[in-house]
Structure formats: C-alpha cells, structure tokens
Amino acid sequence: MRSRIGSLPTHTVENQPPPLENLNLFETDLALREALAREGGGWAEPEVREFGRILGRPETIRLGFQANRHPPELRAFDPYGFRIDEVEYHPAYHELMALGVRHGVPSVAWTAERGGHVVHAALEYLLAQVEAGVCCPLTMTYAVVPSLRHEPELASFWEPLALSREYDPRPLPAHEKRGVTMGMAMTEKQGGSDVRANTTQARPLEAPGPGKPYELRGHKWFCSAPMSDAFLTLAYTEKNALTCFLVPRWLPDGRKNRIFLQRLKDKLGNRSNASSEIEYDGACGYMVGPEGRGVRTIIEMVQHTRLDCVVAGAALMRQALVQALHHARHRKAFGALLSEKSLMQNVLADLALEAEAATALALRLARAFDESPGSQEARGFARLATAVGKYWVNKRAPEHIYEAMECLGGNGYVEESILPRLYREAPVNSIWEGSGNVICLDVLRAIAKEPGSLEAFFAEVADACAEEPLLAEERRTAEAILGRPDLLEREARRLVESMALLLQGSLLRKHAPREVADAFLVSRLGRESRSAYGTLPSDVDFQAILTRALPVS
C-alpha cells in the first residue's frame, strides 16, 4: 500500500476519490460476465476471473503507465557500426506481454475445444483496459493462424510456437525459442489500403510455388510490432500476381533476414507498441497460399484482427465508464456527490448503455467465429457483422471517452489519469485494418459477393424486430437504402450505422434487462434521439442502469 500524506502546509487534501485499484475487472462487469456465459465461454470463467483480478492490481495498472511513459526505441546499429535492427522496450511492456501470453490471449481461440474465440475476446477486452498497446502483437499472433494454415508445412513449424503460453522476447532464430509472436506488413507509401498498388517484388530462389523461398525487394509503410519473429506480407511475383509471404526475422541458418527498420512511427496513441517503416532488401520470404491469391490469403488474418478492433473499442469505453463512475461516486460538488446529481446520472447512464451495447456486440461476434467452421450462416454473419461492428463501435469510442474525461474535469485531462491514454488510443482501432470509408465499402462488398451474409444478418435480428417497433422501423430504413443501388456507395455510412444499431438493439432487447434495452432503443432509434451523451429521456431508470454498470462498493 502506497503511503499518502494529506495534511499539507497550506491545506488538507480532501474531496478526492480513492485510487481505483484492487478492482476485479471481470467480477465487476456484469455485462461481460453474462456475455461470456451466454456466448459459449462460461467454462473458462475461473481463468477469466483470475485474469481480471491480476489486471486490477495496482502493480499491474502501474505497468501500463510505465510502458507508455517509456516508449520503444530503435537501435538500428550497434556501437561498432553493424546493423542490428532491434527495438528496445521498457521492462513493463515485456511483463504485460508475458502476462497476456501466459493467460492465453493469443492462443486460447485455437487450443480450446469450444468457445475459444469468445474466451479470447473476453481476455483481450480485459487486458486492453490496462494497456492496449500490447494487444496489437498479441492480436496478430492470434490472427495469423487461419492464414498460416494455407501452407501446412509452414504451419507445422510456426503454429505451435505462436500458440505457446511462454513469452520469449529474445532476439534469436525461432527454432531456438520457447514461443514466438507474429506480425503483419501490408501497406506501402503509394497505396495505403489499396494494397494492389503495392510495388514489392518477389523472385523465386528455387522452384517456385507455395511454401517455397522467394527473395523480396521493396518497402512497407506500416509494420507494427517489428520485433515479431515473423510477418505476413504481400508482394508481386514475376507473373505480376499479388501473393502472400511469410517473412521470418531470422533465417534457418541463424543469419538475420534482410529486413531493415528505417524508423519508428511517432504515433498519436498506441505508444507502448512500436510501429515501423521497413525495407526488404533481398529478404527471404516463403509463399503462403496460392500464387496470385495474396489478398484472399491474408484477409483471413485481417478478419480476425478486425474482431479484436471491435473488442478493443468496447474495452476502452468500459474502462472510461468505470473511471467516470468511480470519480462521480466519491466527488462532491454543489452540496452532494456528483453521482447523486440527476444531470450527471443522465450522462453516466448514457455512457453505460453505449459500453454495454459494444460489449454485447463484441462477444456475439466472437461466437460467430467459433461457429464458422461448421456453419455457412455463421461465416456469412461473421464476415458482414464484424465489418459493421468495427465501423460503429470505434466511431463511438472517442466521443464516449471524451465525455467520460469531462466527468472528471481537469483531473481527467492530465496524464496521471488513464483517460488521456484511452482517448489517444481510440482512433487506432478505426484506422487499423481499414478506416471508416474502407470498412463501409467492405460491407457493400460482403453483401454483393458473400452469399447469404445479408440474409444471415437479418435472420440474427428478425426475432427482436418482430417484437420491437423501433427495431422494425430501423430495419425498414436499412432495406430502403439497400433498395437503391444507384445511391448505395453514397449512403454507405448511413447503412452501416443503421445495421450496427439494429444489431446492438436486438442483442440488448434479447439479453439485457428491460430498463437497459428500452433506454438504448429510445435514445438511439426513437424520434427524440439526440447525438450528445446525457440526453436520455427523464423517465429512464438511471439508478438501475448505473448499479448494473458498476456495483456500488
């Protein structure tokens, strides 16, 4: 316990909330607990609860602050002028990485007999509330598996190491390590999200084909977590065919691969995690999947990382809400606790509705990933709804976190609070793996090219629409937009927003208490809905919503 002195020479420190620590992040999140059980991950509740306890300890919370206060540094050369291309991280970063790996954040989805993606989502959701930067390499290590399985020989070596519960950050060839992390490098300067504009070239080093080595020459504008042990990347073969390759940091003979780190990005947020610009100057990469099917191969990794973008957005909102609720329950103003003021209750309840809707959506999507191998309908739903959820949850997150910050006033604006970090972190989940317009176009692409995806989506919300007039009306709005193909791209954002609210509203109508579902529907879909938080109708049961959001300690 940290010693604190409140009697100062000029005043006594009072009317300040106690530190928000030793709070079990899972045990105090009723919406998450219900969703974990409902969506098929209830068997893992003891481990998830223990993870929530560890993450709520003051020493773990401190690791997140330390990892951001001391961002990674590039060491391109050693003192003698030799290139080493290494990134140094603060020990706090490594401790958090080890914690996530040990508890199965990147592995449980593939090692569990059932409900693995749901459990993964719950664990990721909890970890992101303490420090989201480490979630990037953990997510990519989780997400690489389905793409890697396109080449069984490569998968037989790399997959067991990626699914290891031992974190091994040593800069060594993979065959000498107890576990590995995986990354991705897709975009280039001239193309960005338009990866078909890439210019990186791949030349075969022996007989060409899947699993075979190629020499890669080119650059990548964004390579996140560059100390990963291997990366999936895209390059054009001699047949001008955009193809996926696995590029290890070390070669089998123990030499470093010719991947050169040019610089680290100075980012708005996600500061504990390194993102880099790299060059392949004769790097060795192994073809993954068929030649010319690079986008189709790597998109499976992208689909899984998009799920985690939804999870992370929900997590950031949850942590912001908890910070605001804790402050309001301990801070007095104008003669009463902030939490007793009806206007503050309105704001907090509105934030709670948004956070619960995001959590319900994230865990429902995760279940669709668990069901996808045996169900075409689940695959279609996951394909479409993940893009819808990524767009909407992460559009809502920055404003949500800002509103929570405002609940704390000046205390929320300074770096001693976690809220500035959450606020800076929020945009990365919108921008990474396709920013808003790219995702909306992807929704249209899925509707046009993925058989049954739209039907599966509307089947998911059908029962709730039949029971709830506001949802039925919103469905008609979405169908009207879909009925105008000449304007579909122009109104894509309206369509995706409508679909997201349909899905969130139907989940809350089916699974949340009536006071939560009713308040969400009337405030998001009703004719009197408003865009600012804190504009719920006066007949909403604020206290019931807030007690559910965070039990009063």
Coordinates of C-alpha atoms in Angstrom, one line a residue:
M1 CA 0.0 0.0 0.0
R2 CA 1.4 3.4 -1.0
S3 CA 1.8 5.8 1.8
R4 CA 0.0 9.1 1.2
I5 CA 0.1 12.3 3.3
G6 CA -3.0 14.5 3.1
S7 CA -2.1 17.2 5.6
L8 CA 0.0 19.7 3.7
P9 CA 1.4 23.1 4.9
T10 CA -1.3 25.2 3.2
H11 CA -4.3 22.9 3.1
T12 CA -5.7 19.4 3.7
V13 CA -6.3 17.2 0.7
E14 CA -10.0 16.2 0.7
N15 CA -12.9 15.5 -1.7
Q16 CA -10.7 13.4 -3.9
P17 CA -11.7 9.8 -4.9
P18 CA -9.5 7.0 -3.6
P19 CA -7.3 5.2 -6.1
L20 CA -9.2 2.9 -8.4
E21 CA -7.3 -0.3 -7.9
N22 CA -7.7 -3.8 -6.5
L23 CA -10.9 -3.9 -8.6
N24 CA -11.5 -7.3 -10.4
L25 CA -12.2 -6.1 -13.9
F26 CA -14.2 -9.2 -14.7
E27 CA -16.1 -9.6 -11.5
T28 CA -17.4 -6.0 -11.5
D29 CA -18.5 -6.2 -15.2
L30 CA -21.9 -7.8 -15.2
A31 CA -22.5 -7.4 -18.9
L32 CA -19.2 -9.2 -19.7
R33 CA -19.9 -12.0 -17.2
E34 CA -23.3 -12.6 -18.8
A35 CA -22.0 -12.4 -22.3
L36 CA -19.1 -14.8 -21.6
A37 CA -21.6 -17.4 -20.3
R38 CA -24.3 -16.7 -23.0
E39 CA -21.9 -16.9 -26.0
G40 CA -20.2 -20.2 -25.0
G41 CA -17.2 -19.3 -22.9
G42 CA -18.6 -19.9 -19.5
W43 CA -16.3 -22.9 -19.0
A44 CA -13.4 -20.5 -18.8
E45 CA -14.9 -18.2 -16.2
P46 CA -12.4 -19.1 -13.4
E47 CA -9.4 -18.2 -15.5
V48 CA -11.0 -15.1 -16.9
R49 CA -11.9 -14.0 -13.4
E50 CA -8.4 -14.6 -12.2
F51 CA -7.1 -12.5 -15.1
G52 CA -9.4 -9.7 -14.2
R53 CA -8.1 -9.8 -10.6
I54 CA -4.5 -9.7 -11.7
L55 CA -5.2 -6.8 -14.1
G56 CA -6.9 -4.8 -11.3
R57 CA -3.9 -4.9 -9.0
P58 CA -2.1 -1.6 -8.5
E59 CA 1.2 -3.1 -9.7
T60 CA -0.3 -4.2 -13.0
I61 CA -2.0 -0.9 -13.6
R62 CA 1.3 0.8 -13.0
L63 CA 2.9 -1.4 -15.7
G64 CA 0.6 0.2 -18.3
F65 CA 1.6 3.7 -17.3
Q66 CA 5.3 2.8 -17.3
A67 CA 5.1 1.2 -20.8
N68 CA 3.6 4.4 -22.2
R69 CA 5.9 6.7 -20.3
H70 CA 8.9 4.9 -21.8
P71 CA 8.1 4.1 -25.4
P72 CA 10.2 1.7 -27.5
E73 CA 13.4 2.9 -29.1
L74 CA 15.0 1.8 -32.3
R75 CA 18.6 0.5 -32.3
A76 CA 19.4 0.3 -35.9
F77 CA 23.2 -0.1 -35.4
D78 CA 25.4 -1.3 -32.7
P79 CA 28.3 0.8 -31.3
Y80 CA 30.7 -0.6 -34.0
G81 CA 28.5 0.3 -37.0
F82 CA 27.0 -3.1 -37.6
R83 CA 23.3 -3.2 -38.4
I84 CA 21.3 -4.9 -35.7
D85 CA 17.7 -3.6 -36.4
E86 CA 16.4 -4.1 -32.9
V87 CA 13.7 -2.3 -30.9
E88 CA 14.2 -1.9 -27.1
Y89 CA 11.1 -1.9 -24.9
H90 CA 10.7 -1.0 -21.3
P91 CA 10.5 -4.0 -19.0
A92 CA 6.9 -3.1 -18.2
Y93 CA 6.0 -3.8 -21.8
H94 CA 7.6 -7.3 -21.6
E95 CA 5.8 -8.0 -18.3
L96 CA 2.4 -7.2 -19.8
M97 CA 3.2 -9.3 -22.9
A98 CA 4.2 -12.2 -20.7
L99 CA 1.0 -11.8 -18.7
G100 CA -1.2 -11.9 -21.9
V101 CA 0.7 -14.9 -23.4
R102 CA 0.6 -16.8 -20.1
H103 CA -3.2 -16.4 -19.8
G104 CA -3.8 -17.5 -23.4
V105 CA -4.8 -14.2 -25.1
P106 CA -3.2 -15.2 -28.5
S107 CA -3.7 -19.0 -28.1
V108 CA -7.0 -20.0 -26.4
A109 CA -9.1 -19.5 -29.6
W110 CA -7.2 -22.3 -31.3
T111 CA -6.5 -24.6 -28.4
A112 CA -9.9 -24.7 -26.6
E113 CA -12.3 -27.4 -27.5
R114 CA -15.2 -25.0 -27.6
G115 CA -15.9 -21.2 -27.2
G116 CA -12.2 -20.3 -27.8
H117 CA -12.8 -17.1 -29.7
V118 CA -15.3 -15.9 -27.1
V119 CA -12.8 -16.6 -24.3
H120 CA -10.1 -14.9 -26.3
A121 CA -12.3 -11.8 -26.8
A122 CA -13.0 -11.6 -23.1
L123 CA -9.3 -11.9 -22.2
E124 CA -8.4 -9.3 -24.8
Y125 CA -11.2 -7.0 -23.6
L126 CA -9.8 -7.1 -20.0
L127 CA -6.1 -6.6 -21.0
A128 CA -6.9 -3.7 -23.3
Q129 CA -8.4 -1.8 -20.3
V130 CA -5.0 -1.8 -18.6
E131 CA -2.8 -1.3 -21.7
A132 CA -4.0 -1.7 -25.2
G133 CA -0.5 -1.3 -26.9
V134 CA 0.5 -4.9 -26.1
C135 CA -2.8 -6.1 -27.6
C136 CA -1.5 -5.3 -31.1
P137 CA 1.2 -8.1 -31.3
L138 CA -1.0 -10.5 -29.2
T139 CA -3.8 -9.9 -31.7
M140 CA -1.6 -10.5 -34.7
T141 CA -0.2 -13.7 -33.2
Y142 CA -3.8 -14.9 -32.6
A143 CA -5.0 -13.8 -36.1
V144 CA -2.2 -15.3 -38.1
V145 CA -3.3 -18.9 -37.6
P146 CA -6.0 -19.3 -40.3
S147 CA -3.8 -17.6 -43.0
L148 CA -0.8 -19.7 -42.0
R149 CA -2.8 -22.9 -42.3
H150 CA -3.0 -22.3 -46.1
E151 CA 0.6 -23.7 -46.1
P152 CA 0.6 -26.8 -43.8
E153 CA 4.4 -27.3 -43.8
L154 CA 5.0 -23.7 -42.6
A155 CA 2.1 -24.0 -40.1
S156 CA 3.5 -27.2 -38.6
F157 CA 6.6 -25.3 -37.5
W158 CA 5.2 -21.8 -36.7
E159 CA 1.8 -22.6 -35.2
P160 CA 2.9 -24.5 -32.1
L161 CA 5.3 -21.7 -31.3
A162 CA 2.7 -19.0 -31.8
L163 CA 0.3 -20.9 -29.6
S164 CA 2.8 -21.4 -26.8
R165 CA 2.0 -19.9 -23.4
E166 CA 5.6 -18.9 -22.9
Y167 CA 6.6 -15.4 -23.9
D168 CA 10.2 -15.4 -25.3
P169 CA 11.3 -11.9 -26.4
R170 CA 14.9 -12.9 -27.0
P171 CA 16.3 -11.9 -30.5
L172 CA 17.0 -15.4 -31.7
P173 CA 16.0 -17.7 -34.6
A174 CA 12.6 -19.2 -34.0
H175 CA 13.8 -22.7 -33.6
E176 CA 15.8 -21.7 -30.5
K177 CA 12.8 -20.0 -28.8
R178 CA 10.1 -21.3 -26.5
G179 CA 7.4 -19.1 -28.2
V180 CA 7.0 -16.5 -30.9
T181 CA 4.9 -13.5 -31.8
M182 CA 3.8 -12.8 -35.3
G183 CA 3.2 -9.5 -37.2
M184 CA 1.9 -8.2 -40.5
A185 CA 3.2 -5.7 -43.1
M186 CA 0.8 -4.9 -45.9
T187 CA 0.6 -1.2 -46.8
E188 CA 3.1 0.9 -48.8
K189 CA 3.6 4.6 -49.2
Q190 CA 1.8 5.0 -52.5
G191 CA -1.1 2.7 -51.9
G192 CA -2.2 2.6 -48.2
S193 CA -5.3 0.5 -48.0
D194 CA -5.2 -0.1 -51.8
V195 CA -2.7 -2.9 -51.5
R196 CA -3.0 -3.8 -55.2
A197 CA -0.9 -0.6 -55.7
N198 CA 2.0 -2.3 -53.9
T199 CA 5.4 -2.4 -55.7
T200 CA 7.3 -5.0 -53.6
Q201 CA 8.6 -7.8 -55.8
A202 CA 9.2 -11.4 -55.1
R203 CA 11.7 -13.6 -57.1
P204 CA 11.9 -17.4 -56.6
L205 CA 15.1 -18.7 -55.0
E206 CA 14.4 -22.2 -56.3
A207 CA 11.5 -24.0 -57.9
P208 CA 8.5 -21.6 -57.4
G209 CA 5.3 -22.4 -55.6
P210 CA 3.6 -22.5 -52.2
G211 CA 5.9 -23.0 -49.3
K212 CA 9.0 -22.2 -51.4
P213 CA 11.5 -19.4 -50.6
Y214 CA 11.5 -16.1 -52.5
E215 CA 13.7 -13.1 -52.4
L216 CA 11.7 -9.9 -51.6
R217 CA 12.7 -6.4 -52.5
G218 CA 10.5 -3.4 -51.6
H219 CA 9.2 -1.4 -48.6
K220 CA 6.3 -1.4 -46.2
W221 CA 5.0 1.9 -44.9
F222 CA 3.5 0.4 -41.7
C223 CA 4.9 -2.7 -40.0
S224 CA 3.5 -2.9 -36.5
A225 CA 5.4 -4.7 -33.7
P226 CA 8.6 -5.0 -35.8
M227 CA 10.3 -7.2 -33.2
S228 CA 7.9 -10.0 -34.0
D229 CA 9.5 -13.3 -35.1
A230 CA 7.8 -13.4 -38.5
F231 CA 5.4 -11.4 -40.6
L232 CA 2.8 -12.0 -43.2
T233 CA 3.3 -9.6 -46.1
L234 CA 2.3 -9.1 -49.7
A235 CA 4.5 -8.9 -52.9
Y236 CA 4.1 -9.4 -56.6
T237 CA 5.7 -12.4 -58.2
E238 CA 7.3 -12.5 -61.6
K239 CA 3.8 -13.3 -63.0
N240 CA 2.6 -10.0 -61.7
A241 CA 0.5 -11.9 -59.2
L242 CA -0.1 -10.3 -55.7
T243 CA 0.8 -13.1 -53.3
C244 CA 1.2 -13.7 -49.6
F245 CA 4.5 -14.5 -48.0
L246 CA 5.8 -15.3 -44.5
V247 CA 9.0 -13.4 -43.8
P248 CA 10.9 -14.5 -40.7
R249 CA 13.3 -12.2 -38.8
W250 CA 15.9 -14.9 -38.8
L251 CA 16.9 -17.4 -41.4
P252 CA 17.1 -21.2 -40.6
D253 CA 21.0 -21.0 -40.7
G254 CA 21.0 -18.4 -37.9
R255 CA 21.6 -15.3 -40.0
K256 CA 19.3 -12.3 -39.7
N257 CA 16.9 -11.8 -42.6
R258 CA 17.4 -8.7 -44.7
I259 CA 14.6 -6.7 -43.1
F260 CA 15.8 -3.2 -42.3
L261 CA 14.0 -0.9 -39.9
Q262 CA 14.1 2.6 -41.3
R263 CA 12.4 4.4 -38.4
L264 CA 9.7 4.1 -35.8
K265 CA 6.4 6.0 -36.2
D266 CA 5.7 8.8 -33.8
K267 CA 2.1 8.0 -33.2
L268 CA -0.8 9.7 -31.6
G269 CA -1.5 6.8 -29.3
N270 CA -0.6 3.1 -29.0
R271 CA 2.7 4.4 -27.8
S272 CA 3.9 1.4 -25.9
N273 CA 3.9 -0.6 -29.1
A274 CA 6.4 0.1 -31.9
S275 CA 5.2 0.7 -35.4
S276 CA 7.8 1.0 -38.1
E277 CA 8.7 1.6 -41.7
I278 CA 10.8 -1.3 -43.2
E279 CA 12.6 -2.2 -46.3
Y280 CA 13.1 -5.7 -47.8
D281 CA 16.5 -5.6 -49.4
G282 CA 16.8 -9.2 -50.6
A283 CA 14.8 -10.6 -47.7
C284 CA 13.7 -14.2 -47.7
G285 CA 10.0 -15.0 -47.6
Y286 CA 8.0 -18.2 -48.1
M287 CA 4.9 -18.3 -50.2
V288 CA 1.7 -18.8 -48.2
G289 CA -1.3 -19.9 -50.2
P290 CA -1.7 -20.0 -54.0
E291 CA 0.2 -17.5 -56.2
G292 CA -2.0 -14.6 -57.0
R293 CA -4.3 -15.1 -54.1
G294 CA -2.4 -12.9 -51.6
V295 CA -5.3 -10.8 -50.6
R296 CA -7.6 -13.8 -50.1
T297 CA -5.0 -15.5 -48.0
I298 CA -4.1 -12.6 -45.8
I299 CA -7.7 -11.3 -45.5
E300 CA -8.4 -14.2 -43.1
M301 CA -5.8 -12.7 -40.7
V302 CA -7.4 -9.3 -41.3
Q303 CA -10.8 -10.6 -40.5
H304 CA -9.6 -11.8 -37.1
T305 CA -7.8 -8.6 -36.3
R306 CA -10.9 -6.7 -37.1
L307 CA -12.8 -8.7 -34.5
D308 CA -10.2 -7.5 -32.0
C309 CA -10.6 -3.9 -33.1
V310 CA -14.3 -4.3 -32.0
V311 CA -13.2 -5.9 -28.7
A312 CA -10.6 -3.2 -28.0
G313 CA -13.1 -0.3 -28.8
A314 CA -15.6 -1.9 -26.3
A315 CA -12.8 -2.3 -23.8
L316 CA -11.7 1.3 -24.0
M317 CA -15.2 2.5 -23.5
R318 CA -15.7 0.2 -20.5
Q319 CA -12.5 1.5 -18.8
A320 CA -13.6 5.1 -19.4
L321 CA -17.0 4.4 -18.0
V322 CA -15.6 2.8 -14.8
Q323 CA -13.2 5.8 -14.3
A324 CA -16.1 8.2 -14.6
L325 CA -18.4 6.3 -12.3
H326 CA -15.7 5.9 -9.7
H327 CA -15.0 9.6 -9.7
A328 CA -18.6 10.6 -9.5
R329 CA -19.3 8.3 -6.6
H330 CA -16.6 9.9 -4.5
R331 CA -16.5 13.5 -5.6
K332 CA -18.8 16.2 -4.0
A333 CA -19.9 19.3 -5.8
F334 CA -22.5 21.9 -5.0
G335 CA -23.5 20.1 -1.8
A336 CA -23.8 16.5 -3.0
L337 CA -21.9 13.7 -4.6
L338 CA -21.7 14.0 -8.4
S339 CA -23.4 10.6 -8.7
E340 CA -26.5 12.0 -6.9
K341 CA -26.9 14.8 -9.4
S342 CA -29.6 13.9 -12.0
L343 CA -27.8 15.5 -14.9
M344 CA -24.6 13.6 -14.1
Q345 CA -26.7 10.4 -13.7
N346 CA -28.1 11.1 -17.2
V347 CA -24.6 11.3 -18.7
L348 CA -23.2 8.3 -16.8
A349 CA -26.2 6.1 -17.7
D350 CA -25.9 7.1 -21.4
L351 CA -22.2 6.1 -21.3
A352 CA -23.1 2.8 -19.6
L353 CA -25.6 2.0 -22.4
E354 CA -23.1 2.6 -25.1
A355 CA -20.4 0.5 -23.3
E356 CA -22.8 -2.4 -22.7
A357 CA -24.0 -2.4 -26.3
A358 CA -20.5 -2.6 -27.5
T359 CA -19.6 -5.4 -25.2
A360 CA -22.6 -7.5 -26.2
L361 CA -21.8 -7.0 -29.9
A362 CA -18.1 -7.9 -29.5
L363 CA -18.8 -11.2 -27.7
R364 CA -21.6 -12.1 -30.1
L365 CA -19.2 -11.6 -33.0
A366 CA -16.7 -13.9 -31.2
R367 CA -19.3 -16.6 -31.0
A368 CA -19.8 -16.4 -34.8
F369 CA -16.1 -17.0 -35.2
D370 CA -16.4 -20.1 -33.0
E371 CA -19.4 -21.4 -35.1
S372 CA -17.9 -20.5 -38.5
P373 CA -16.1 -23.8 -39.2
G374 CA -19.3 -25.8 -39.2
S375 CA -21.8 -23.2 -40.4
Q376 CA -22.1 -21.3 -43.6
E377 CA -24.7 -19.0 -42.0
A378 CA -22.3 -18.2 -39.1
R379 CA -19.5 -17.5 -41.6
G380 CA -21.7 -15.1 -43.5
F381 CA -22.8 -13.4 -40.4
A382 CA -19.3 -13.0 -39.0
R383 CA -18.0 -11.7 -42.4
L384 CA -20.6 -8.9 -42.5
A385 CA -21.3 -8.1 -38.9
T386 CA -17.6 -7.8 -38.0
A387 CA -17.1 -5.0 -40.5
V388 CA -20.3 -3.4 -39.3
G389 CA -19.2 -3.6 -35.7
K390 CA -15.7 -2.4 -36.4
Y391 CA -17.0 0.7 -38.1
W392 CA -19.6 1.7 -35.5
V393 CA -18.0 0.7 -32.1
N394 CA -14.9 2.6 -33.0
K395 CA -16.7 5.6 -34.3
R396 CA -18.4 5.9 -31.0
A397 CA -15.4 5.3 -28.8
P398 CA -13.5 8.7 -29.0
E399 CA -16.6 10.7 -28.2
H400 CA -17.5 8.3 -25.4
I401 CA -14.1 8.5 -23.8
Y402 CA -14.0 12.3 -24.2
E403 CA -17.4 12.5 -22.4
A404 CA -16.1 10.3 -19.6
M405 CA -13.0 12.5 -19.3
E406 CA -15.2 15.6 -19.0
C407 CA -16.9 13.8 -16.0
L408 CA -13.6 14.1 -14.2
G409 CA -13.0 17.7 -15.3
G410 CA -9.3 18.7 -15.1
N411 CA -8.3 15.5 -13.3
G412 CA -9.3 13.6 -16.3
Y413 CA -7.3 15.8 -18.7
V414 CA -3.9 15.3 -17.1
E415 CA -1.6 12.4 -17.8
E416 CA -1.8 11.0 -14.2
S417 CA -5.2 9.8 -15.3
I418 CA -5.6 6.9 -17.7
L419 CA -8.2 8.8 -19.7
P420 CA -5.8 10.8 -22.0
R421 CA -4.2 7.5 -22.9
L422 CA -7.6 5.9 -23.7
Y423 CA -8.6 8.9 -25.8
R424 CA -5.4 8.8 -27.8
E425 CA -5.7 5.0 -28.2
A426 CA -9.3 5.0 -29.5
P427 CA -8.6 6.1 -33.2
V428 CA -6.2 3.3 -33.9
N429 CA -9.0 0.8 -33.9
S430 CA -10.9 2.7 -36.5
I431 CA -7.8 3.3 -38.7
W432 CA -6.1 -0.1 -38.4
E433 CA -7.3 -2.7 -40.8
G434 CA -9.4 -0.3 -42.8
S435 CA -10.6 3.2 -41.8
G436 CA -14.3 4.2 -41.9
N437 CA -14.8 4.5 -45.7
V438 CA -12.8 1.4 -46.4
I439 CA -14.9 -0.6 -44.0
C440 CA -18.2 0.7 -45.3
L441 CA -17.1 -0.3 -48.8
D442 CA -16.1 -3.7 -47.4
V443 CA -19.6 -4.0 -46.1
L444 CA -21.0 -3.4 -49.5
R445 CA -18.5 -5.9 -51.0
A446 CA -19.6 -8.6 -48.5
I447 CA -23.2 -8.0 -49.3
A448 CA -22.6 -8.3 -53.0
K449 CA -20.0 -11.2 -53.0
E450 CA -20.6 -13.3 -49.9
P451 CA -23.6 -15.5 -50.5
G452 CA -26.0 -15.5 -47.6
S453 CA -24.2 -12.9 -45.5
L454 CA -27.0 -10.3 -45.6
E455 CA -29.7 -13.0 -45.1
A456 CA -27.7 -14.2 -42.0
F457 CA -27.5 -10.7 -40.7
F458 CA -31.2 -10.1 -41.0
A459 CA -32.0 -13.5 -39.5
E460 CA -30.0 -12.6 -36.5
V461 CA -32.2 -9.5 -35.8
A462 CA -35.5 -10.9 -37.0
D463 CA -37.0 -12.0 -33.7
A464 CA -36.2 -8.7 -32.0
C465 CA -37.6 -6.7 -34.9
A466 CA -40.8 -8.7 -34.7
E467 CA -41.2 -7.7 -31.0
E468 CA -39.9 -4.1 -31.1
P469 CA -41.4 -1.5 -33.4
L470 CA -38.3 0.8 -33.2
L471 CA -36.1 -2.0 -34.5
A472 CA -38.6 -2.9 -37.2
E473 CA -38.6 0.7 -38.4
E474 CA -34.8 0.7 -38.4
R475 CA -34.7 -2.4 -40.4
R476 CA -37.0 -0.8 -43.0
T477 CA -34.6 2.1 -43.1
A478 CA -31.7 -0.2 -43.9
E479 CA -33.7 -2.1 -46.5
A480 CA -34.7 1.2 -48.2
I481 CA -31.0 2.1 -48.6
L482 CA -30.2 -1.3 -49.9
G483 CA -33.0 -1.0 -52.4
R484 CA -31.3 2.0 -54.1
P485 CA -28.1 0.5 -55.7
D486 CA -27.5 3.8 -57.6
L487 CA -27.0 5.6 -54.3
L488 CA -25.6 2.7 -52.2
E489 CA -22.0 3.9 -52.0
R490 CA -23.0 7.5 -51.3
E491 CA -25.2 6.3 -48.4
A492 CA -22.9 3.5 -47.2
R493 CA -22.2 5.1 -43.8
R494 CA -25.9 5.6 -43.1
L495 CA -26.5 1.9 -44.0
V496 CA -23.7 0.6 -41.8
E497 CA -24.8 2.8 -38.8
S498 CA -28.3 1.5 -39.2
M499 CA -27.2 -2.1 -39.3
A500 CA -25.0 -1.6 -36.3
L501 CA -27.8 -0.1 -34.2
L502 CA -30.1 -2.9 -35.4
L503 CA -27.6 -5.5 -34.2
Q504 CA -26.9 -3.8 -30.9
G505 CA -30.5 -3.0 -30.2
S506 CA -31.6 -6.6 -30.9
L507 CA -28.9 -8.0 -28.6
L508 CA -29.9 -5.8 -25.8
R509 CA -33.6 -6.5 -26.4
K510 CA -32.9 -10.2 -26.2
H511 CA -30.4 -10.3 -23.3
A512 CA -30.3 -7.1 -21.3
P513 CA -32.7 -6.0 -18.5
R514 CA -35.6 -4.1 -19.9
E515 CA -34.5 -0.8 -18.4
V516 CA -31.3 -1.1 -20.3
A517 CA -32.8 -2.2 -23.6
D518 CA -35.6 0.3 -23.5
A519 CA -33.3 3.2 -22.8
F520 CA -30.9 2.2 -25.5
L521 CA -33.6 1.9 -28.1
V522 CA -35.5 5.1 -27.4
S523 CA -32.3 7.1 -27.2
R524 CA -30.7 5.7 -30.3
L525 CA -33.7 4.9 -32.5
G526 CA -36.5 6.9 -31.2
R527 CA -37.7 10.1 -32.8
E528 CA -36.5 12.2 -29.9
S529 CA -32.9 10.7 -30.1
R530 CA -30.0 13.1 -29.8
S531 CA -26.4 12.8 -30.6
A532 CA -24.8 14.1 -27.4
Y533 CA -24.4 11.9 -24.4
G534 CA -26.6 12.8 -21.4
T535 CA -29.8 13.4 -23.3
L536 CA -31.8 10.3 -22.2
P537 CA -35.5 10.9 -21.5
S538 CA -36.3 11.8 -17.9
D539 CA -38.3 8.6 -17.3
V540 CA -35.3 6.3 -17.8
D541 CA -34.3 4.4 -14.6
F542 CA -30.8 5.9 -14.3
Q543 CA -30.0 4.2 -11.0
A544 CA -30.8 0.7 -12.2
I545 CA -28.5 1.2 -15.3
L546 CA -25.7 2.6 -13.1
T547 CA -25.9 -0.1 -10.5
R548 CA -25.7 -2.7 -13.2
A549 CA -22.7 -0.9 -14.9
L550 CA -20.6 -1.0 -11.7
P551 CA -21.8 -2.3 -8.4
V552 CA -21.6 0.2 -5.6
S553 CA -18.6 -0.7 -3.4

